[in-house]
Backbone as numpy.savetxt, mean C-alpha at the origin, in Angstrom:
# Nx Ny Nz CAx CAy CAz Cx Cy Cz
-17.20 8.73 -15.98 -16.84 9.77 -15.02 -15.80 10.67 -15.66
-15.92 11.94 -15.43 -15.05 12.91 -16.08 -13.99 13.36 -15.12
-12.72 13.31 -15.50 -11.62 13.75 -14.68 -10.94 14.94 -15.35
-10.64 15.99 -14.53 -9.99 17.16 -15.09 -8.49 16.99 -14.97
-7.89 16.16 -15.88 -6.46 16.06 -15.85 -5.92 15.97 -17.26
-4.77 16.51 -17.44 -3.97 16.30 -18.63 -2.58 15.98 -18.17
-1.55 16.24 -18.90 -0.31 15.53 -18.66 0.52 16.07 -17.51
0.79 15.15 -16.54 1.70 15.44 -15.42 2.27 14.12 -14.91
3.57 14.02 -14.73 4.17 12.76 -14.31 3.69 12.39 -12.93
3.14 11.16 -12.79 2.61 10.81 -11.48 3.06 9.47 -10.99
2.67 8.34 -11.50 2.99 7.10 -10.79 3.97 6.26 -11.58
4.02 4.99 -11.30 5.12 4.09 -11.58 5.71 4.25 -12.97
7.08 4.17 -12.97 7.87 4.20 -14.18 7.57 5.45 -14.97
7.01 6.40 -14.30 7.02 7.76 -14.76 5.90 8.36 -15.50
4.74 7.76 -15.81 3.87 8.49 -16.70 2.42 8.50 -16.27
2.09 9.15 -15.17 0.72 9.52 -14.86 0.70 11.03 -14.81
0.12 11.67 -15.84 0.26 13.11 -16.03 -1.06 13.79 -15.70
-0.98 14.67 -14.68 -2.20 15.30 -14.18 -1.98 16.79 -14.00
-2.88 17.61 -14.45 -2.69 19.04 -14.24 -3.73 19.64 -13.32
-4.95 19.08 -13.27 -6.00 19.55 -12.36 -6.29 21.04 -12.49
-6.15 21.61 -13.67 -6.36 23.05 -13.79 -7.74 23.45 -13.31
-8.72 22.61 -13.55 -10.07 22.93 -13.08 -10.28 22.62 -11.63
-9.36 21.87 -11.02 -9.52 21.48 -9.62 -8.60 22.25 -8.70
-7.77 23.10 -9.24 -6.80 23.83 -8.41 -7.45 24.96 -7.64
-6.87 25.23 -6.47 -7.32 26.38 -5.69 -6.77 27.66 -6.29
-7.53 28.74 -6.23 -7.06 30.05 -6.66 -6.58 30.80 -5.44
-5.26 30.72 -5.16 -4.73 31.33 -3.95 -4.76 32.84 -4.02
-4.78 33.40 -5.23 -4.76 34.86 -5.34 -6.03 35.50 -4.83
-7.12 34.73 -4.78 -8.39 35.29 -4.34 -8.59 35.17 -2.84
-7.69 34.43 -2.15 -7.86 34.23 -0.72 -7.44 35.47 0.05
-8.03 35.65 1.24 -7.69 36.77 2.11 -7.49 36.25 3.52
-6.79 37.01 4.33 -6.65 36.68 5.75 -6.04 35.32 5.96
-6.80 34.44 6.67 -6.28 33.13 7.03 -6.01 32.28 5.80
-6.72 32.51 4.70 -6.51 31.72 3.49 -5.10 31.90 2.96
-4.50 33.12 3.15 -3.15 33.37 2.71 -2.12 32.80 3.68
-2.50 32.69 4.95 -1.58 32.21 5.97 -1.54 30.69 6.02
-2.64 30.06 5.70 -2.74 28.61 5.80 -2.25 27.97 4.52
-1.44 26.92 4.67 -0.94 26.20 3.53 -2.08 25.47 2.84
-2.24 25.71 1.55 -3.31 25.06 0.79 -2.68 24.24 -0.33
-3.34 23.18 -0.76 -2.78 22.35 -1.82 -2.79 23.07 -3.16
-1.86 22.66 -4.02 -1.80 23.21 -5.36 -2.88 22.60 -6.26
-3.19 21.34 -6.03 -4.24 20.67 -6.79 -5.09 19.82 -5.86
-6.31 19.57 -6.27 -7.24 18.71 -5.54 -8.01 17.86 -6.55
-8.43 16.69 -6.09 -9.31 15.87 -6.90 -10.17 14.99 -5.99
-11.44 14.89 -6.34 -12.35 14.00 -5.64 -12.57 12.75 -6.47
-12.85 11.63 -5.80 -13.02 10.34 -6.47 -11.82 10.04 -7.38
-10.65 10.16 -6.77 -9.39 9.97 -7.48 -9.20 8.50 -7.84
-8.73 8.24 -9.06 -8.47 6.87 -9.51 -7.38 6.90 -10.57
-6.36 6.05 -10.42 -5.28 6.02 -11.39 -4.71 4.60 -11.46
-4.20 4.23 -12.62 -3.60 2.92 -12.82 -2.08 3.05 -12.76
-1.44 2.08 -12.11 0.02 2.01 -12.05 0.47 0.84 -12.92
1.29 1.12 -13.93 1.74 0.09 -14.85 3.25 0.05 -14.90
3.77 -1.07 -15.36 5.21 -1.23 -15.54 5.43 -1.95 -16.85
6.02 -1.28 -17.83 6.26 -1.83 -19.15 4.98 -2.39 -19.77
3.91 -1.62 -19.58 2.63 -1.99 -20.16 1.81 -2.97 -19.35
2.39 -3.53 -18.28 1.68 -4.48 -17.43 1.03 -3.75 -16.27
-0.24 -4.04 -16.02 -0.96 -3.42 -14.91 -0.45 -3.97 -13.59
0.05 -3.09 -12.71 0.51 -3.47 -11.37 -0.55 -3.21 -10.31
-1.22 -2.06 -10.42 -2.17 -1.68 -9.37 -3.14 -0.63 -9.88
-4.31 -0.57 -9.24 -5.26 0.52 -9.44 -5.43 1.18 -8.08
-5.13 2.47 -8.01 -5.15 3.22 -6.75 -6.34 4.17 -6.77
-7.15 4.13 -5.70 -8.33 4.97 -5.60 -8.38 5.65 -4.23
-8.93 6.84 -4.19 -9.10 7.57 -2.93 -10.30 8.50 -3.08
-10.97 8.75 -1.96 -12.11 9.66 -1.99 -11.72 11.09 -2.29
-10.51 11.47 -1.85 -10.06 12.85 -2.02 -8.55 12.87 -2.08
-7.99 13.68 -2.99 -6.54 13.79 -3.15 -6.13 15.25 -3.15
-5.05 15.56 -2.41 -4.42 16.88 -2.42 -2.98 16.73 -2.85
-2.49 17.66 -3.66 -1.08 17.63 -4.07 -0.40 18.93 -3.68
0.80 18.79 -3.07 1.64 19.91 -2.69 2.91 19.86 -3.53
3.00 20.77 -4.51 4.10 20.72 -5.47 5.46 20.94 -4.82
5.53 21.85 -3.85 6.83 22.17 -3.25 7.37 21.02 -2.41
6.50 20.10 -1.98 6.91 18.94 -1.21 6.97 17.67 -2.06
6.58 17.77 -3.33 6.50 16.60 -4.21 5.69 15.49 -3.52
4.54 15.89 -2.98 3.74 15.01 -2.14 2.27 15.11 -2.51
1.63 13.96 -2.64 0.17 13.90 -2.79 -0.40 13.18 -1.57
-1.48 13.70 -1.00 -2.09 13.12 0.18 -3.48 12.60 -0.18
-3.76 11.36 0.22 -5.05 10.73 -0.02 -5.86 10.72 1.27
-7.14 11.06 1.17 -8.03 11.06 2.32 -9.36 10.41 1.95
-10.22 10.25 2.96 -11.57 9.70 2.76 -11.53 8.29 2.19
-10.58 7.51 2.65 -10.49 6.11 2.25 -9.59 5.88 1.06
-8.72 4.88 1.18 -7.80 4.51 0.11 -8.00 3.03 -0.23
-8.02 2.71 -1.51 -8.09 1.33 -1.97 -7.03 1.12 -3.05
-6.26 0.04 -2.91 -5.29 -0.33 -3.93 -5.54 -1.79 -4.30
-5.89 -2.03 -5.55 -6.03 -3.38 -6.07 -4.75 -3.76 -6.81
-4.15 -4.90 -6.43 -2.90 -5.35 -7.02 -3.16 -6.42 -8.08
-2.33 -6.40 -9.11 -2.47 -7.34 -10.22 -1.12 -7.95 -10.56
-1.15 -9.16 -11.08 0.06 -9.82 -11.56 -0.29 -10.54 -12.86
0.40 -10.18 -13.92 0.14 -10.74 -15.25 -1.32 -10.59 -15.64
-1.87 -9.44 -15.28 -3.24 -9.13 -15.64 -4.31 -9.70 -14.74
-3.93 -10.49 -13.74 -4.89 -11.12 -12.84 -4.88 -10.43 -11.48
-6.08 -10.18 -10.94 -6.20 -9.58 -9.61 -5.65 -10.54 -8.56
-4.84 -10.01 -7.61 -4.22 -10.87 -6.61 -4.52 -10.47 -5.17
-4.72 -9.18 -4.91 -4.95 -8.74 -3.53 -5.49 -7.32 -3.52
-6.01 -6.92 -2.35 -6.55 -5.57 -2.20 -6.10 -4.98 -0.87
-5.67 -3.73 -0.90 -5.29 -2.98 0.29 -6.32 -1.88 0.53
-6.70 -1.70 1.79 -7.56 -0.57 2.18 -6.95 0.11 3.40
-7.17 1.43 3.50 -6.69 2.19 4.66 -7.50 3.47 4.79
-7.33 4.15 5.93 -8.05 5.40 6.15 -7.54 6.51 5.25
-6.21 6.58 5.11 -5.59 7.66 4.33 -4.28 7.16 3.76
-3.59 8.05 3.05 -2.32 7.63 2.46 -1.55 8.81 1.90
-0.33 8.54 1.48 0.53 9.56 0.89 1.28 8.96 -0.29
1.46 9.77 -1.34 2.27 9.38 -2.48 3.47 10.30 -2.55
4.68 9.71 -2.46 5.92 10.46 -2.48 6.49 10.42 -3.90
6.48 11.56 -4.55 6.90 11.61 -5.94 8.39 11.33 -6.11
9.20 11.58 -5.08 10.64 11.38 -5.19 11.02 9.92 -5.42
10.30 8.99 -4.78 10.59 7.57 -4.96 9.39 6.78 -5.47
8.26 7.47 -5.70 7.04 6.88 -6.24 6.47 5.78 -5.33
6.64 5.93 -4.01 6.06 5.00 -3.06 4.74 5.52 -2.52
3.82 4.61 -2.24 2.55 4.94 -1.60 2.60 4.45 -0.16
2.32 5.33 0.79 2.30 4.98 2.21 0.85 4.97 2.68
0.34 3.82 3.09 -1.03 3.68 3.60 -1.01 3.86 5.11
-1.99 4.60 5.65 -2.00 4.96 7.07 -3.38 4.72 7.67
-3.41 4.13 8.86 -4.64 4.00 9.62 -5.51 2.84 9.20
-5.69 1.85 10.08 -6.54 0.68 9.82 -6.21 0.05 8.47
-4.94 -0.23 8.27 -4.50 -0.80 7.00 -4.80 -2.30 6.99
-5.45 -2.76 5.92 -5.72 -4.18 5.74 -5.34 -4.57 4.31
-4.71 -5.73 4.18 -4.43 -6.30 2.87 -4.98 -7.71 2.86
-5.85 -8.00 1.90 -6.45 -9.32 1.77 -6.08 -9.90 0.41
-5.38 -11.02 0.42 -5.00 -11.66 -0.84 -6.13 -12.57 -1.30
-6.19 -12.80 -2.59 -7.20 -13.69 -3.14 -6.97 -15.14 -2.71
-5.77 -15.45 -2.22 -5.46 -16.80 -1.75 -5.87 -17.03 -0.30
-6.31 -15.96 0.41 -6.82 -16.13 1.77 -5.93 -15.59 2.87
-4.77 -15.02 2.54 -3.89 -14.41 3.55 -4.37 -12.99 3.81
-4.43 -12.59 5.10 -4.82 -11.23 5.46 -3.77 -10.60 6.36
-3.52 -9.32 6.14 -2.54 -8.55 6.91 -3.23 -7.35 7.54
-2.93 -7.09 8.82 -3.50 -5.96 9.54 -2.38 -5.16 10.19
-2.38 -3.85 10.00 -1.37 -2.99 10.58 -1.87 -1.55 10.55
-1.08 -0.62 11.07 -1.46 0.79 11.05 -0.67 1.60 10.03
0.35 1.00 9.43 1.15 1.72 8.44 1.83 0.71 7.52
1.75 0.98 6.22 2.30 0.06 5.24 2.76 0.86 4.03
3.89 0.47 3.44 4.42 1.15 2.26 4.34 0.21 1.06
3.85 0.74 -0.05 3.87 0.02 -1.32 4.99 0.61 -2.17
6.04 -0.17 -2.38 7.18 0.22 -3.22 6.83 -0.19 -4.64
6.43 0.78 -5.46 5.93 0.45 -6.79 7.03 -0.10 -7.69
8.23 0.46 -7.60 9.30 0.03 -8.49 9.66 -1.43 -8.27
9.63 -1.88 -7.02 9.94 -3.27 -6.70 8.69 -4.13 -6.62
7.50 -3.51 -6.68 6.21 -4.20 -6.54 6.18 -5.00 -5.24
6.58 -4.34 -4.12 6.60 -4.99 -2.83 5.94 -4.10 -1.79
5.52 -4.69 -0.68 4.96 -3.94 0.43 5.78 -4.25 1.68
5.87 -3.26 2.58 6.61 -3.48 3.81 6.08 -2.55 4.90
6.35 -2.93 6.16 5.95 -2.14 7.31 7.03 -2.23 8.37
7.18 -1.16 9.14 8.14 -1.14 10.25 7.45 -1.12 11.62
6.13 -1.28 11.63 5.38 -1.23 12.88 4.75 -2.59 13.15
3.91 -2.67 14.19 3.26 -3.92 14.56 2.33 -4.41 13.45
2.34 -5.72 13.23 1.50 -6.32 12.20 0.87 -7.61 12.74
-0.22 -8.03 12.10 -0.82 -9.33 12.37 -1.20 -9.96 11.04
-0.89 -11.24 10.90 -1.20 -11.98 9.68 -2.09 -13.16 10.04
-3.14 -13.38 9.25 -4.02 -14.53 9.46 -4.15 -15.31 8.15
-4.51 -16.60 8.28 -4.70 -17.45 7.11 -6.09 -18.08 7.15
-6.49 -18.71 6.05 -7.78 -19.39 5.98 -7.85 -20.56 6.95
-6.70 -21.11 7.32 -6.66 -22.25 8.24 -6.83 -21.84 9.70
-6.97 -20.53 9.95 -7.11 -20.06 11.33 -5.80 -19.79 12.01
-4.70 -19.83 11.27 -3.40 -19.50 11.84 -3.26 -17.98 11.97
-2.57 -17.56 13.03 -2.36 -16.13 13.29 -0.94 -15.93 13.78
-0.28 -14.91 13.26 1.06 -14.58 13.73 1.18 -13.07 13.82
1.73 -12.59 14.94 1.92 -11.16 15.16 3.39 -10.85 15.39
3.78 -9.62 15.12 5.14 -9.20 15.33 5.34 -7.77 14.88
6.59 -7.37 14.75 6.92 -6.01 14.33 7.81 -6.08 13.11
7.43 -5.34 12.08 8.17 -5.35 10.83 7.65 -6.42 9.89
7.49 -6.07 8.62 6.88 -6.99 7.66 7.40 -6.67 6.28
7.57 -7.70 5.46 7.96 -7.52 4.06 7.33 -8.62 3.23
6.88 -8.25 2.03 6.20 -9.22 1.18 6.15 -8.71 -0.25
5.89 -9.63 -1.19 5.47 -9.18 -2.50 4.04 -8.65 -2.36
3.58 -7.88 -3.32 2.27 -7.25 -3.22 1.14 -8.27 -3.24
1.42 -9.49 -3.67 0.39 -10.53 -3.76 0.27 -11.36 -2.47
1.16 -11.12 -1.50 1.22 -11.88 -0.25 1.46 -13.37 -0.50
2.13 -13.68 -1.59 2.45 -15.07 -1.85 3.71 -15.51 -1.11
4.62 -14.58 -0.86 5.81 -14.83 -0.04 5.96 -13.66 0.92
5.91 -13.92 2.23 5.93 -12.83 3.19 6.77 -13.22 4.39
7.17 -12.19 5.14 8.04 -12.40 6.30 7.72 -11.37 7.36
7.48 -11.82 8.59 7.44 -10.92 9.74 8.85 -10.84 10.32
9.39 -9.64 10.40 10.80 -9.49 10.75 11.07 -9.93 12.18
10.22 -9.47 13.12 10.39 -9.84 14.53 9.09 -10.43 15.07
8.81 -11.71 14.79 7.58 -12.33 15.30 7.65 -12.50 16.81
6.50 -12.31 17.49 6.53 -12.45 18.94 5.35 -13.23 19.50
4.36 -13.56 18.72 3.21 -14.28 19.26 2.42 -14.87 18.11
1.76 -16.00 18.37 0.94 -16.57 17.31 0.24 -17.84 17.72
-0.77 -18.18 16.95 -1.49 -19.44 17.07 -1.49 -20.07 15.68
-0.80 -21.19 15.52 -0.80 -21.87 14.24 -0.63 -23.36 14.47
-1.12 -24.11 13.54 -1.32 -25.53 13.76 -0.34 -26.41 13.00
0.48 -25.82 12.18 1.51 -26.56 11.47 2.61 -25.58 11.10
3.82 -26.05 10.78 4.89 -25.13 10.40 4.48 -24.23 9.26
4.85 -22.93 9.36 4.51 -21.94 8.34 5.78 -21.45 7.67
5.80 -21.48 6.34 6.94 -20.97 5.59 6.79 -19.47 5.46
7.62 -18.72 6.19 7.52 -17.27 6.22 8.65 -16.61 5.46
9.41 -17.36 4.69 10.57 -16.78 4.02 10.15 -15.89 2.87
10.87 -14.79 2.71 10.58 -13.86 1.62 11.05 -14.50 0.32
10.38 -14.20 -0.76 10.76 -14.78 -2.04 12.15 -14.32 -2.44
13.00 -15.26 -2.82 14.36 -14.94 -3.19 14.94 -16.11 -3.96
16.10 -15.90 -4.58 16.75 -16.99 -5.30 17.33 -17.97 -4.29
17.02 -19.27 -4.45 17.52 -20.27 -3.53 18.10 -21.43 -4.32
19.12 -22.06 -3.76 19.64 -23.27 -4.36 18.66 -24.40 -4.10
18.69 -25.46 -4.92 17.70 -26.54 -4.77 17.70 -27.19 -3.41
18.85 -27.24 -2.73 18.92 -27.92 -1.44 18.84 -26.96 -0.26
18.52 -25.69 -0.50 18.45 -24.72 0.59 17.09 -24.76 1.24
17.05 -24.86 2.55 15.79 -24.93 3.27 15.18 -23.56 3.43
13.85 -23.49 3.43 13.16 -22.24 3.74 13.19 -22.00 5.23
13.20 -20.73 5.62 13.11 -20.37 7.02 11.71 -20.68 7.53
11.62 -21.40 8.63 10.31 -21.79 9.15 10.23 -21.48 10.63
9.03 -21.16 11.07 8.75 -21.01 12.49 7.76 -22.09 12.85
8.11 -23.00 13.77 7.24 -24.14 14.03 6.85 -24.24 15.51
6.97 -23.13 16.25 6.49 -23.13 17.61 4.97 -23.07 17.60
4.33 -23.92 18.38 2.87 -23.97 18.38 2.35 -23.54 19.74
1.45 -22.58 19.76 0.77 -22.18 20.99 -0.65 -22.69 20.93
-1.26 -22.79 22.07 -2.62 -23.29 22.13 -3.60 -22.33 21.48
-4.51 -22.82 20.65 -5.53 -21.93 20.06 -6.28 -21.17 21.14
-6.54 -19.91 20.88 -7.28 -19.10 21.81 -6.42 -18.16 22.62
-5.10 -18.37 22.61 -4.23 -17.50 23.37 -4.00 -16.17 22.67
-4.14 -16.18 21.34 -3.91 -14.96 20.57 -5.18 -14.16 20.52
-5.11 -12.90 20.92 -6.29 -12.04 20.91 -6.31 -11.26 19.61
């Protein structure tokens, strides 16, 4: 597949360089409403880019359509977004959403609408808005979330934080759930050998969670 890009700083740790000279709109030729309506500086269809950190692959980001607005330092993804996450070269999880935004100021990707993250270990996350912090390789949300496991456990709440692999995750304000044994929900952090993990062990009857 042929992409019309050359060097422009784009994603993690600074080096995704894209110019889209062949994909840019020619604003000088527009008339009437074309001059009044804000149009993107660059566009790309079937967008795909790799995010790396010190040579290590962190993620592959894909979207059906991308628009970039230079004055806002903002790229907008439409027509479906997919982010595949990797750790030490191994695939660990996949995020999908309706749309998304890339903020060049902090290099974060914000996924919007029917956001789902499925880890290869069987953990699934459902929400309407999620941020991928590329520099920290973490994901977080400030809205309602639901997490499910292969064992049929479900927990819902508001606010979420995790590594991108969903190996250590935390719902900030849990409020409902169906689970059959204590779940370790503590975020990954440095702990002393005798420090206990934060656990939620309230059990509700299966079937109460919709």
